[in-house]
CSV table of C-alpha atoms and ligand atoms in Angstrom, one decimal:
chain,number,residue,atom,x,y,z
A,1387,MET,CA,0.0,0.0,0.0
A,1388,ASN,CA,0.9,3.7,-0.7
A,1389,ILE,CA,1.5,5.1,2.6
A,1390,ALA,CA,-0.3,8.7,3.0
A,1391,GLN,CA,1.8,11.2,3.8
A,1392,LYS,CA,2.0,11.8,7.8
A,1393,LEU,CA,0.5,15.0,9.1
A,1394,SER,CA,1.7,16.8,12.2
A,1395,GLN,CA,-0.8,16.4,15.2
A,1396,GLU,CA,-1.4,20.3,14.7
A,1397,GLN,CA,-2.5,19.6,11.0
A,1398,TYR,CA,-4.8,16.8,12.0
A,1399,GLU,CA,-6.5,19.0,14.6
A,1400,GLN,CA,-6.6,21.6,12.1
A,1401,ASN,CA,-8.4,19.3,9.4
A,1402,PHE,CA,-10.5,17.8,12.1
A,1403,GLY,CA,-11.6,20.8,13.5
A,1404,GLU,CA,-15.3,22.2,14.2
A,1405,ILE,CA,-17.0,23.2,10.6
A,1406,LYS,CA,-19.6,25.2,12.6
A,1407,PRO,CA,-17.9,27.1,15.5
A,1408,PRO,CA,-20.2,28.1,18.4
A,1409,PHE,CA,-21.9,31.3,19.2
A,1410,THR,CA,-20.1,34.2,21.3
A,1411,ALA,CA,-22.4,35.5,23.9
A,1412,SER,CA,-23.2,38.7,22.0
A,1413,SER,CA,-23.8,37.1,18.5
A,1414,ALA,CA,-25.8,34.4,20.4
A,1415,VAL,CA,-28.1,36.9,21.9
A,1416,ALA,CA,-28.0,39.0,18.4
A,1417,GLU,CA,-29.3,35.6,16.5
A,1418,ALA,CA,-32.0,35.1,19.3
A,1419,ASN,CA,-33.4,38.5,18.8
A,1420,ARG,CA,-33.8,38.1,15.1
A,1421,CYS,CA,-36.5,35.4,15.6
A,1422,LEU,CA,-40.0,36.6,15.3
A,1423,TYR,CA,-41.3,33.6,17.9
A,1424,CYS,CA,-43.9,32.5,15.4
A,1425,TYR,CA,-47.1,31.4,16.9
A,1426,ASP,CA,-47.6,27.9,15.9
A,1427,SER,CA,-43.9,27.7,14.6
A,1428,PRO,CA,-43.1,25.8,11.6
A,1429,CYS,CA,-39.7,25.0,13.0
A,1430,MET,CA,-41.2,23.2,16.0
A,1431,LYS,CA,-43.3,21.1,13.8
A,1432,ALA,CA,-40.1,20.4,11.6
A,1433,CYS,CA,-38.4,19.2,14.3
A,1434,PRO,CA,-39.3,15.3,14.9
A,1435,THR,CA,-38.8,16.0,18.6
A,1436,HIS,CA,-40.8,18.9,18.5
A,1437,ILE,CA,-38.5,21.1,20.7
A,1438,ASP,CA,-40.5,24.4,21.4
A,1439,ILE,CA,-38.0,26.5,19.5
A,1440,SER,CA,-39.3,30.2,19.8
A,1441,THR,CA,-39.5,29.3,23.9
A,1442,PHE,CA,-35.9,28.2,24.1
A,1443,ILE,CA,-34.8,30.8,21.7
A,1444,LYS,CA,-36.6,33.7,23.7
A,1445,LYS,CA,-35.0,32.2,26.8
A,1446,ILE,CA,-31.5,32.9,25.2
A,1447,ALA,CA,-32.6,36.5,24.3
A,1448,THR,CA,-33.4,37.2,28.0
A,1449,GLY,CA,-30.4,35.6,29.1
A,1450,ASN,CA,-32.1,32.6,30.7
A,1451,LEU,CA,-29.6,30.0,29.6
A,1452,LYS,CA,-30.6,27.3,32.2
A,1453,GLY,CA,-34.4,27.7,31.7
A,1454,SER,CA,-33.3,27.5,27.7
A,1455,ALA,CA,-31.6,24.3,28.4
A,1456,LYS,CA,-34.5,22.9,30.2
A,1457,THR,CA,-37.0,23.8,27.7
A,1458,ILE,CA,-34.7,22.0,24.8
A,1459,LEU,CA,-34.2,18.8,27.3
A,1460,GLN,CA,-38.0,18.5,27.8
A,1461,SER,CA,-38.1,17.2,24.2
A,1462,ASN,CA,-35.0,15.9,23.5
A,1463,TRP,CA,-32.5,13.8,25.4
A,1464,VAL,CA,-29.2,14.1,23.1
A,1465,PRO,CA,-29.6,17.8,22.3
A,1466,LEU,CA,-26.1,18.6,21.8
A,1467,THR,CA,-25.6,16.1,19.5
A,1468,CYS,CA,-28.4,16.8,17.7
A,1469,ALA,CA,-27.4,20.7,17.7
A,1470,LYS,CA,-23.9,19.5,16.3
A,1471,ALA,CA,-25.0,16.5,13.8
A,1472,CYS,CA,-28.9,17.4,12.5
A,1473,PRO,CA,-29.4,17.9,9.1
A,1474,VAL,CA,-31.2,21.6,10.1
A,1475,GLU,CA,-31.1,22.8,6.6
A,1476,VAL,CA,-33.6,20.2,6.0
A,1477,LEU,CA,-35.4,20.2,9.1
A,1478,CYS,CA,-36.2,23.2,11.8
A,1479,GLU,CA,-33.9,25.9,9.6
A,1480,GLY,CA,-35.3,24.8,6.7
A,1481,ALA,CA,-38.9,25.6,7.9
A,1482,CYS,CA,-38.0,28.5,9.4
A,1483,VAL,CA,-40.4,31.5,7.9
A,1484,PHE,CA,-37.3,33.9,7.0
A,1485,ASN,CA,-36.8,31.3,4.2
A,1486,VAL,CA,-40.2,32.2,2.7
A,1487,LYS,CA,-38.8,36.2,3.2
A,1488,GLY,CA,-35.8,35.1,1.1
A,1489,GLU,CA,-33.7,35.7,4.0
A,1490,LYS,CA,-31.2,33.9,6.3
A,1491,ALA,CA,-33.2,31.1,8.3
A,1492,ILE,CA,-32.5,31.6,12.3
A,1493,GLU,CA,-29.5,29.3,13.1
A,1494,ILE,CA,-31.5,27.3,15.6
A,1495,GLY,CA,-28.9,24.8,15.7
A,1496,ARG,CA,-25.9,27.1,17.0
A,1497,LEU,CA,-28.4,28.5,19.4
A,1498,GLN,CA,-29.2,25.3,20.6
A,1499,ARG,CA,-25.9,24.3,20.7
A,1500,TYR,CA,-25.2,27.5,22.9
A,1501,ALA,CA,-27.8,26.9,25.2
A,1502,MET,CA,-26.6,23.1,25.9
A,1503,ASP,CA,-22.7,24.4,26.3
A,1504,TYR,CA,-23.8,26.5,29.0
A,1505,TYR,CA,-25.5,24.1,30.6
A,1506,PHE,CA,-22.7,21.6,30.6
A,1507,GLU,CA,-20.3,24.3,31.4
A,1508,ILE,CA,-22.2,24.9,34.9
A,1509,SER,CA,-21.9,21.4,35.3
A,1510,ALA,CA,-25.3,20.0,34.4
A,1511,PRO,CA,-27.6,20.9,37.4
A,1512,LYS,CA,-30.6,18.9,37.9
A,1513,LEU,CA,-33.4,19.7,36.1
A,1514,PHE,CA,-36.0,16.8,36.6
A,1515,ILE,CA,-37.1,15.1,39.3
A,1516,PRO,CA,-37.8,11.2,38.6
A,1517,LYS,CA,-41.4,10.2,39.8
A,1518,ARG,CA,-41.3,7.4,42.9
A,1519,GLU,CA,-39.9,4.1,41.8
A,1520,ASN,CA,-42.9,2.3,40.3
A,1521,GLY,CA,-41.1,-1.5,41.1
A,1522,LYS,CA,-40.7,-2.4,37.7
A,1523,SER,CA,-37.5,-2.4,35.7
A,1524,VAL,CA,-36.6,-1.8,32.0
A,1525,GLY,CA,-33.7,-3.6,30.3
A,1526,ILE,CA,-32.1,-1.7,27.1
A,1527,ILE,CA,-29.9,-3.0,24.8
A,1528,GLY,CA,-27.8,-0.4,23.3
A,1529,SER,CA,-26.7,2.8,24.4
A,1530,GLY,CA,-27.1,5.0,21.2
A,1531,PRO,CA,-29.5,7.8,21.3
A,1532,ALA,CA,-32.5,5.9,21.4
A,1533,GLY,CA,-31.6,3.8,24.0
A,1534,LEU,CA,-30.3,6.9,26.0
A,1535,ALA,CA,-33.6,8.8,25.4
A,1536,CYS,CA,-35.6,5.7,26.4
A,1537,GLY,CA,-33.7,5.4,29.5
A,1538,ALA,CA,-33.9,8.7,30.6
A,1539,GLU,CA,-37.7,8.9,30.1
A,1540,SER,CA,-37.9,5.5,31.9
A,1541,VAL,CA,-36.5,6.6,34.7
A,1542,LEU,CA,-38.3,9.7,35.0
A,1543,LEU,CA,-41.6,7.6,34.9
A,1544,GLY,CA,-40.3,5.7,37.6
A,1545,TYR,CA,-38.8,2.5,36.3
A,1546,GLU,CA,-35.2,0.9,37.1
A,1547,VAL,CA,-33.2,1.1,34.1
A,1548,THR,CA,-29.9,-0.7,33.3
A,1549,ILE,CA,-28.6,-0.2,29.5
A,1550,TYR,CA,-26.4,-3.0,28.3
A,1551,GLU,CA,-23.7,-1.9,26.0
A,1552,ALA,CA,-21.5,-4.1,23.8
A,1553,ASN,CA,-18.7,-1.6,23.2
A,1554,LYS,CA,-16.3,-0.4,26.1
A,1555,ILE,CA,-17.3,3.7,25.5
A,1556,PRO,CA,-20.9,4.1,25.6
A,1557,GLY,CA,-23.3,6.3,23.2
A,1558,GLY,CA,-23.3,4.4,20.2
A,1559,LEU,CA,-23.5,6.2,17.0
A,1560,ASP,CA,-23.2,9.8,19.1
A,1561,THR,CA,-19.8,8.6,20.3
A,1562,TRP,CA,-19.1,6.4,17.3
A,1563,GLY,CA,-20.5,7.9,14.3
A,1564,ILE,CA,-20.3,11.4,13.7
A,1565,ALA,CA,-17.6,13.1,11.7
A,1566,PRO,CA,-15.1,14.7,14.3
A,1567,TYR,CA,-15.4,17.8,12.5
A,1568,LYS,CA,-19.1,18.0,13.3
A,1569,MET,CA,-18.7,16.7,16.7
A,1570,ARG,CA,-16.1,15.0,19.3
A,1571,GLN,CA,-16.4,12.1,21.7
A,1572,ALA,CA,-16.6,14.4,24.6
A,1573,ASP,CA,-19.6,16.0,23.7
A,1574,SER,CA,-21.8,12.7,23.4
A,1575,LEU,CA,-20.2,11.5,27.0
A,1576,LYS,CA,-21.3,14.8,28.5
A,1577,GLU,CA,-25.1,13.8,27.5
A,1578,VAL,CA,-24.4,10.0,28.3
A,1579,LYS,CA,-23.0,11.4,31.7
A,1580,LEU,CA,-26.4,13.3,32.1
A,1581,ILE,CA,-28.8,10.4,31.6
A,1582,GLU,CA,-26.5,8.4,34.0
A,1583,ASN,CA,-27.0,11.3,36.5
A,1584,LEU,CA,-30.6,10.9,36.0
A,1585,GLY,CA,-30.4,7.3,37.6
A,1586,VAL,CA,-29.8,5.1,34.2
A,1587,LYS,CA,-27.3,2.5,35.1
A,1588,ILE,CA,-25.2,1.7,31.9
A,1589,GLN,CA,-23.5,-1.8,31.5
A,1590,THR,CA,-20.5,-1.6,29.3
A,1591,ASN,CA,-18.5,-4.5,27.0
A,1592,VAL,CA,-21.7,-6.4,27.4
A,1593,LEU,CA,-22.4,-8.2,24.1
A,1594,VAL,CA,-26.1,-9.6,24.3
A,1595,GLY,CA,-26.1,-12.9,22.6
A,1596,LYS,CA,-22.4,-13.8,23.9
A,1597,ASP,CA,-22.1,-12.3,27.4
A,1598,ILE,CA,-25.5,-12.4,28.4
A,1599,SER,CA,-28.4,-14.2,26.7
A,1600,PHE,CA,-31.4,-12.3,25.5
A,1601,ASN,CA,-33.9,-14.5,27.3
A,1602,GLU,CA,-31.9,-14.0,30.6
A,1603,LEU,CA,-32.7,-10.1,30.0
A,1604,LEU,CA,-36.6,-10.9,29.6
A,1605,ASN,CA,-36.6,-12.6,32.7
A,1606,ARG,CA,-34.7,-10.2,34.7
A,1607,HIS,CA,-36.8,-7.1,33.3
A,1608,ASP,CA,-40.2,-6.3,32.7
A,1609,ALA,CA,-40.0,-4.6,29.2
A,1610,ILE,CA,-36.8,-4.7,27.2
A,1611,PHE,CA,-36.0,-1.8,24.5
A,1612,LEU,CA,-34.2,-2.6,21.4
A,1613,GLY,CA,-32.0,0.4,20.5
A,1614,ILE,CA,-29.5,-1.8,18.0
A,1615,GLY,CA,-28.9,0.3,15.3
A,1616,LEU,CA,-27.9,-1.0,12.4
A,1617,GLY,CA,-24.8,-3.5,11.8
A,1618,GLU,CA,-21.9,-3.1,9.3
A,1619,SER,CA,-22.6,-2.4,5.5
A,1620,PRO,CA,-23.0,-5.5,3.4
A,1621,GLU,CA,-20.8,-7.2,0.9
A,1622,LEU,CA,-20.0,-5.9,-2.5
A,1623,LYS,CA,-20.1,-9.2,-3.3
A,1624,ILE,CA,-17.1,-8.5,-6.3
A,1625,PRO,CA,-14.3,-10.3,-6.4
A,1626,GLY,CA,-10.9,-8.9,-4.4
A,1627,GLU,CA,-13.3,-8.1,-1.8
A,1628,GLU,CA,-11.5,-10.0,1.2
A,1629,LEU,CA,-8.3,-8.3,0.6
A,1630,PRO,CA,-6.3,-6.2,3.0
A,1631,GLY,CA,-7.4,-2.3,2.6
A,1632,VAL,CA,-11.1,-3.5,2.0
A,1633,ILE,CA,-13.1,-1.7,4.9
A,1634,GLY,CA,-16.5,-1.1,6.3
A,1635,ALA,CA,-17.5,2.6,6.8
A,1636,LEU,CA,-18.2,2.2,10.2
A,1637,GLN,CA,-15.6,0.4,10.8
A,1638,PHE,CA,-13.4,3.2,9.2
A,1639,ILE,CA,-15.4,6.3,10.8
A,1640,ASN,CA,-14.9,4.5,14.5
A,1641,GLN,CA,-11.3,4.3,14.0
A,1642,VAL,CA,-11.2,8.1,13.3
A,1643,LYS,CA,-13.4,8.8,16.3
A,1644,ASN,CA,-10.9,7.4,18.3
A,1645,GLU,CA,-8.7,10.5,17.6
A,1646,LYS,CA,-5.6,8.4,16.9
A,1647,TRP,CA,-5.6,9.8,13.3
A,1648,SER,CA,-1.7,9.4,13.1
A,1649,SER,CA,-2.5,5.6,13.6
A,1650,VAL,CA,-4.9,5.5,10.9
A,1651,ASN,CA,-3.3,4.3,7.7
A,1652,ILE,CA,-5.6,5.4,4.7
A,1653,GLY,CA,-3.1,5.3,2.0
A,1654,ARG,CA,-2.7,7.8,-0.9
A,1655,ARG,CA,-5.8,7.0,-3.0
A,1656,VAL,CA,-9.0,5.9,-1.7
A,1657,ALA,CA,-12.4,4.9,-3.3
A,1658,VAL,CA,-15.4,4.9,-1.4
A,1659,ILE,CA,-18.3,2.9,-2.4
A,1660,GLY,CA,-22.0,4.5,-2.1
A,1661,ALA,CA,-23.1,8.1,-2.2
A,1662,GLY,CA,-25.2,8.5,1.3
A,1663,ASN,CA,-24.4,10.3,3.8
A,1664,THR,CA,-22.1,8.0,5.8
A,1665,SER,CA,-20.0,8.0,2.1
A,1666,ILE,CA,-19.7,11.3,2.2
A,1667,ASP,CA,-18.5,11.6,6.3
A,1668,ALA,CA,-15.9,8.4,5.4
A,1669,ALA,CA,-14.6,10.6,2.2
A,1670,THR,CA,-14.1,13.6,3.6
A,1671,GLU,CA,-12.6,11.7,7.0
A,1672,ALA,CA,-10.2,10.1,4.2
A,1673,LYS,CA,-9.4,13.4,3.0
A,1674,ARG,CA,-8.6,15.3,6.2
A,1675,LEU,CA,-6.4,11.8,7.5
A,1676,GLY,CA,-4.1,13.1,4.5
A,1677,ALA,CA,-5.1,10.8,1.6
A,1678,GLU,CA,-4.3,12.9,-1.7
A,1679,GLU,CA,-7.0,11.5,-4.2
A,1680,VAL,CA,-10.8,10.3,-2.9
A,1681,PHE,CA,-13.3,9.2,-5.1
A,1682,ILE,CA,-17.1,8.2,-4.6
A,1683,LEU,CA,-18.2,5.7,-6.8
A,1684,TYR,CA,-21.8,5.7,-7.7
A,1685,ARG,CA,-23.8,3.2,-9.6
A,1686,ARG,CA,-26.7,5.8,-10.3
A,1687,GLY,CA,-26.9,9.5,-11.1
A,1688,LYS,CA,-26.3,12.7,-9.1
A,1689,MET,CA,-30.2,13.2,-9.0
A,1690,ASP,CA,-30.4,9.8,-7.4
A,1691,MET,CA,-27.8,10.7,-4.6
A,1692,PRO,CA,-29.0,9.8,-1.1
A,1693,ALA,CA,-26.8,12.4,0.6
A,1694,TYR,CA,-27.8,15.6,1.4
A,1695,GLU,CA,-27.3,18.4,-0.9
A,1696,PHE,CA,-25.3,20.4,1.7
A,1697,GLU,CA,-23.3,17.2,2.3
A,1698,TYR,CA,-22.5,16.7,-1.2
A,1699,GLU,CA,-21.1,20.4,-1.3
A,1700,LEU,CA,-19.0,19.6,2.0
A,1701,ALA,CA,-17.5,16.7,-0.3
A,1702,ILE,CA,-16.8,19.1,-3.5
A,1703,LYS,CA,-15.4,21.6,-1.1
A,1704,ASP,CA,-13.0,18.8,0.1
A,1705,ASN,CA,-11.9,18.0,-3.5
A,1706,ILE,CA,-13.6,14.5,-3.5
A,1707,SER,CA,-14.0,13.3,-6.7
A,1708,PHE,CA,-17.3,11.8,-8.1
A,1709,TYR,CA,-17.8,8.9,-10.3
A,1710,PHE,CA,-21.2,8.8,-11.1
A,1711,GLN,CA,-23.1,6.0,-12.8
A,1712,THR,CA,-19.8,3.9,-12.1
A,1713,ALA,CA,-20.1,0.3,-10.2
A,1714,PRO,CA,-17.0,-1.6,-8.8
A,1715,LYS,CA,-16.7,-4.8,-10.9
A,1716,LYS,CA,-13.4,-6.4,-9.2
A,1717,ILE,CA,-10.9,-5.2,-6.7
A,1718,ILE,CA,-7.3,-5.8,-8.2
A,1719,GLY,CA,-4.2,-6.6,-5.6
A,1720,SER,CA,-1.8,-9.5,-4.8
A,1721,ASN,CA,-1.3,-8.9,-1.1
A,1722,SER,CA,-3.6,-6.0,-0.6
A,1723,VAL,CA,-5.7,-3.5,-2.4
A,1724,GLU,CA,-3.9,-1.8,-5.7
A,1725,ALA,CA,-6.6,-0.8,-7.9
A,1726,ILE,CA,-10.7,-1.3,-8.6
A,1727,GLU,CA,-11.9,-2.2,-11.8
A,1728,CYS,CA,-15.2,-0.5,-12.6
A,1729,ILE,CA,-17.8,-0.4,-15.3
A,1730,LYS,CA,-20.0,2.5,-16.5
A,1731,MET,CA,-23.8,2.0,-16.1
A,1732,GLU,CA,-26.8,3.3,-18.1
A,1733,LEU,CA,-29.7,4.8,-16.3
A,1734,GLY,CA,-33.1,3.2,-17.3
A,1735,GLU,CA,-36.9,3.4,-15.8
A,1736,LEU,CA,-37.7,5.0,-12.3
A,1737,ASP,CA,-38.0,2.2,-9.6
A,1738,SER,CA,-40.9,2.2,-7.0
A,1739,LYS,CA,-39.0,4.4,-4.6
A,1740,GLY,CA,-38.4,6.8,-7.5
A,1741,ARG,CA,-34.6,6.2,-8.2
A,1742,HIS,CA,-33.2,5.3,-11.7
A,1743,SER,CA,-32.7,1.5,-12.4
A,1744,VAL,CA,-29.4,0.8,-14.0
A,1745,LYS,CA,-27.4,-1.7,-16.2
A,1746,PRO,CA,-23.7,-1.9,-17.2
A,1747,ILE,CA,-22.6,-0.7,-20.2
A,1748,LYS,CA,-20.7,-3.4,-22.2
A,1749,ASN,CA,-16.7,-2.9,-22.8
A,1750,SER,CA,-17.2,0.1,-20.6
A,1751,GLU,CA,-14.9,-1.1,-17.7
A,1752,PHE,CA,-11.7,0.9,-16.7
A,1753,VAL,CA,-9.4,0.8,-13.6
A,1754,ILE,CA,-8.4,3.3,-11.1
A,1755,PRO,CA,-5.5,2.6,-9.0
A,1756,ILE,CA,-6.2,2.8,-5.1
A,1757,ASP,CA,-4.9,1.8,-1.8
A,1758,THR,CA,-8.0,1.6,0.4
A,1759,VAL,CA,-11.8,0.7,-0.4
A,1760,ILE,CA,-14.4,2.1,2.0
A,1761,LYS,CA,-17.7,0.0,1.9
A,1762,ALA,CA,-20.4,2.7,2.5
A,1763,ILE,CA,-23.9,0.8,0.4
A,1764,GLY,CA,-26.0,0.9,3.4
A,1765,GLN,CA,-26.6,-1.0,6.8
A,1766,THR,CA,-28.6,-3.6,7.5
A,1767,VAL,CA,-30.1,-4.6,11.1
A,1768,LYS,CA,-27.7,-6.7,13.0
A,1769,THR,CA,-29.2,-10.1,13.4
A,1770,GLU,CA,-27.0,-12.1,16.0
A,1771,PHE,CA,-29.5,-12.6,18.6
A,1772,ILE,CA,-32.6,-10.6,17.6
A,1773,SER,CA,-33.2,-13.4,14.9
A,1774,ALA,CA,-33.9,-15.6,17.8
A,1775,ILE,CA,-36.4,-13.4,19.8
A,1776,ASP,CA,-40.3,-14.9,19.7
A,1777,GLY,CA,-42.8,-12.8,17.8
A,1778,LEU,CA,-40.4,-10.4,16.4
A,1779,LYS,CA,-41.6,-9.4,12.9
A,1780,PHE,CA,-39.7,-7.6,9.7
A,1781,GLU,CA,-40.7,-5.2,7.1
A,1782,ASP,CA,-37.9,-4.5,4.4
A,1783,GLU,CA,-35.1,-5.6,6.7
A,1784,LYS,CA,-36.5,-3.4,9.5
A,1785,ILE,CA,-38.1,-4.4,13.0
A,1786,LEU,CA,-41.6,-4.0,12.7
A,1787,VAL,CA,-43.4,-1.9,15.6
A,1788,ASP,CA,-46.6,-0.3,16.5
A,1789,PRO,CA,-46.4,3.2,15.2
A,1790,GLU,CA,-47.8,4.4,18.4
A,1791,THR,CA,-46.3,2.5,21.2
A,1792,TYR,CA,-43.4,1.2,19.6
A,1793,GLN,CA,-44.1,-2.2,20.9
A,1794,THR,CA,-42.8,-5.4,18.3
A,1795,GLY,CA,-44.7,-8.5,17.7
A,1796,ASN,CA,-43.4,-9.9,21.0
A,1797,PRO,CA,-45.7,-7.8,23.5
A,1798,LYS,CA,-42.5,-7.8,26.3
A,1799,VAL,CA,-40.2,-6.1,23.3
A,1800,PHE,CA,-40.0,-2.7,22.3
A,1801,ALA,CA,-37.6,-1.0,19.6
A,1802,GLY,CA,-36.8,2.2,18.2
A,1803,GLY,CA,-33.9,4.2,16.1
A,1804,ASP,CA,-32.2,3.0,13.1
A,1805,CYS,CA,-33.3,-0.8,13.8
A,1806,ILE,CA,-36.7,0.3,13.1
A,1807,ASN,CA,-36.4,3.1,10.3
A,1808,GLY,CA,-33.4,1.8,8.2
A,1809,GLY,CA,-31.1,4.5,9.1
A,1810,LYS,CA,-32.6,8.1,9.8
A,1811,GLU,CA,-31.2,11.0,12.0
A,1812,VAL,CA,-30.0,10.7,15.5
A,1813,VAL,CA,-33.0,13.1,16.5
A,1814,ASN,CA,-35.5,10.5,15.2
A,1815,ALA,CA,-34.0,7.9,17.1
A,1816,ALA,CA,-34.1,10.1,20.2
A,1817,TYR,CA,-37.8,10.8,19.4
A,1818,ASP,CA,-38.3,7.0,19.1
A,1819,GLY,CA,-36.8,6.2,22.5
A,1820,LYS,CA,-38.7,8.7,24.4
A,1821,ARG,CA,-42.1,7.4,22.8
A,1822,ALA,CA,-41.2,4.1,23.5
A,1823,ALA,CA,-40.6,4.8,27.2
A,1824,HIS,CA,-44.4,5.9,27.4
A,1825,GLY,CA,-45.5,2.8,25.3
A,1826,ILE,CA,-43.6,0.5,27.7
A,1827,HIS,CA,-45.2,2.5,30.5
A,1828,LYS,CA,-48.6,2.0,29.1
A,1829,PHE,CA,-48.1,-1.6,28.4
A,1830,LEU,CA,-47.1,-2.1,32.0
A,1831,PHE,CA,-49.6,-0.1,33.7
A,1832,GLY,CA,-52.6,0.6,31.3
B,1973,LIG,FE1,-38.1,31.8,15.1
B,1973,LIG,FE2,-37.6,31.3,12.5
B,1973,LIG,FE3,-38.8,29.3,14.6
B,1973,LIG,FE4,-40.5,31.4,13.5
B,1973,LIG,S1,-39.8,29.4,12.4
B,1973,LIG,S2,-40.2,30.9,15.5
B,1973,LIG,S3,-38.6,32.8,13.2
B,1973,LIG,S4,-36.9,30.1,14.2
């Protein structure tokens, strides 16, 4: 493998520096004062957790930052993560009335971050008192945003809650899956700590199905919540995929999240397969690690690309090259990846999801020399232990739940987040977890 040029620690820090810096006190107040505090505000409707945005912004304008944080936390248990990682451009800020007036939307995400930064700076004082213990317990599998939100809400409802987390550091996707230039691990861990301080116990290094059986958990708790997210990318099913130098996007992003950047050997030329938001994260992270050339290969056209437009623009700004209508055919190399053979694709009719069908163009093969292949072609639900859960049903490889209560086909088992929606935003998972806690409460107490 061609080794990418090693950067100085200072250079890495610069490359992975935040792309959205925080507000200063005066700029936050000035921005908060721009808000029209709309009645029936469209921004609040557009937020999946329905945070009372105009109220929390008004509190910033009047200097009540702790009150602002409380308003936010009443709707969302991972608001610092959401402030930094949410696609606000297509959610709350995208719905702000200023867009209609042709003016810049209120920077809701940065204001939310401002309030939450303050709250954590003053050591996250207690804002909520749990109800008296109700004698029942909830076991949660996975400490990502859905699990954390379900845990926090369940504790407030009087449950004893234990989260079982396979990783040594909790937080799931918030800790391990968000590009460092958007958010560092330390921020996610502040929210984990907040939820632990409410009374949620988190057992790390516990892999359900190996360290403890699912049935044991089912006997131990009155209800179980699955917040297990998704597994690694499926296989490309092309020759050469087993070569050293081929890596799954999540595995790669996890390495980058460790923040030991000098030890990640990405090579000089990198191909990322797929064009979703995870692909863009992987590509821009590879570039910031020092790769000289990074290519995104996508078998459909730009108009079919699942990534958000603003993510695409970020990739263009980072000099990522896009090969549209291009599919990988073979990974070439003797001891490790040396090149990738691709084939051009022709676009056909639109499929049921509104994307073009594709078919290979005869004799259009070409070879790109590369050192690393990152697979980012979507993820599927982990099947290790859940395939054995009685009554669980699936649709399109997602766990099927009641949309109101989040109860699965097994009455004692609830689920939320990526494992039921196939991979949406952190904010959707946070909402699911909170709602599922109330679903559990309804199931156990009517
Ligand atoms: Fe403020 Fe915009 Fe929301 Fe209206 S829509 S309350 S102006 S952030």
